[in-house]
PDB file of C-alpha atoms in Angstrom:
ATOM      1  CA  MET T   1     101.605 -21.962  14.967  1.00 87.00           C
ATOM      2  CA  PRO T   2     104.094 -22.802  17.530  1.00 90.00           C
ATOM      3  CA  GLN T   3     107.303 -24.493  15.918  1.00 87.00           C
ATOM      4  CA  ILE T   4     108.203 -27.446  18.995  1.00 84.00           C
ATOM      5  CA  LEU T   5     112.374 -28.185  18.081  1.00 80.00           C
ATOM      6  CA  THR T   6     113.225 -30.956  19.940  1.00 77.00           C
ATOM      7  CA  ASP T   7     114.771 -34.557  20.708  1.00 75.00           C
ATOM      8  CA  ASP T   8     112.897 -34.923  24.072  1.00 83.00           C
ATOM      9  CA  SER T   9     109.769 -37.213  23.462  1.00 85.00           C
ATOM     10  CA  GLU T  10     108.780 -36.215  27.556  1.00 92.00           C
ATOM     11  CA  GLY T  11     109.470 -32.828  26.406  1.00 89.00           C
ATOM     12  CA  PHE T  12     107.792 -32.696  23.714  1.00 87.00           C
ATOM     13  CA  ILE T  13     104.683 -34.662  25.008  1.00 92.00           C
ATOM     14  CA  THR T  14     104.589 -31.723  28.027  1.00 94.00           C
ATOM     15  CA  LEU T  15     105.057 -29.155  25.791  1.00 92.00           C
ATOM     16  CA  SER T  16     102.244 -30.183  23.478  1.00 92.00           C
ATOM     17  CA  SER T  17      99.415 -30.320  26.353  1.00 95.00           C
ATOM     18  CA  LYS T  18     100.512 -27.010  27.860  1.00 96.00           C
ATOM     19  CA  LEU T  19      99.834 -25.576  24.115  1.00 95.00           C
ATOM     20  CA  GLN T  20      96.803 -27.205  23.879  1.00 95.00           C
ATOM     21  CA  GLN T  21      95.114 -25.804  26.866  1.00 97.00           C
ATOM     22  CA  LEU T  22      96.090 -22.712  25.243  1.00 96.00           C
ATOM     23  CA  GLY T  23      93.962 -23.181  22.241  1.00 96.00           C
ATOM     24  CA  TYR T  24      96.668 -24.343  19.892  1.00 95.00           C
ATOM     25  CA  ASN T  25      95.464 -27.079  17.764  1.00 94.00           C
ATOM     26  CA  GLU T  26      98.571 -28.248  15.783  1.00 92.00           C
ATOM     27  CA  VAL T  27     101.962 -27.311  16.320  1.00 88.00           C
ATOM     28  CA  ASN T  28     104.771 -27.490  13.280  1.00 85.00           C
ATOM     29  CA  LEU T  29     107.149 -30.400  14.483  1.00 75.00           C
ATOM     30  CA  ASN T  30     110.444 -29.765  13.553  1.00 69.00           C
ATOM     31  CA  LEU T  31     112.194 -33.539  13.386  1.00 66.00           C
ATOM     32  CA  GLY T  32     115.922 -31.818  13.366  1.00 63.00           C
ATOM     33  CA  CYS T  33     118.213 -29.310  11.588  1.00 62.00           C
ATOM     34  CA  PRO T  34     121.552 -30.105  10.496  1.00 62.00           C
ATOM     35  CA  ALA T  35     122.780 -26.434  11.668  1.00 64.00           C
ATOM     36  CA  GLU T  36     125.340 -26.989  14.454  1.00 63.00           C
ATOM     37  CA  THR T  37     123.997 -23.641  16.309  1.00 63.00           C
ATOM     38  CA  VAL T  38     121.065 -26.027  16.469  1.00 60.00           C
ATOM     39  CA  VAL T  39     121.905 -29.138  17.403  1.00 57.00           C
ATOM     40  CA  SER T  40     124.645 -30.993  18.986  1.00 61.00           C
ATOM     41  CA  ILE T  41     126.946 -33.078  16.804  1.00 56.00           C
ATOM     42  CA  GLY T  42     128.784 -35.471  18.001  1.00 54.00           C
TER      43      GLY T  42
END
């Protein structure tokens, strides 16, 4: 199952649509990680 890590709603929708076309019916939605290497804080 693909995991989507993003803060961009349009990008999420676009990627979700593409994944659905590839046959994925669900994704692991990661709504944020506090690790500074993953998100910019500030």
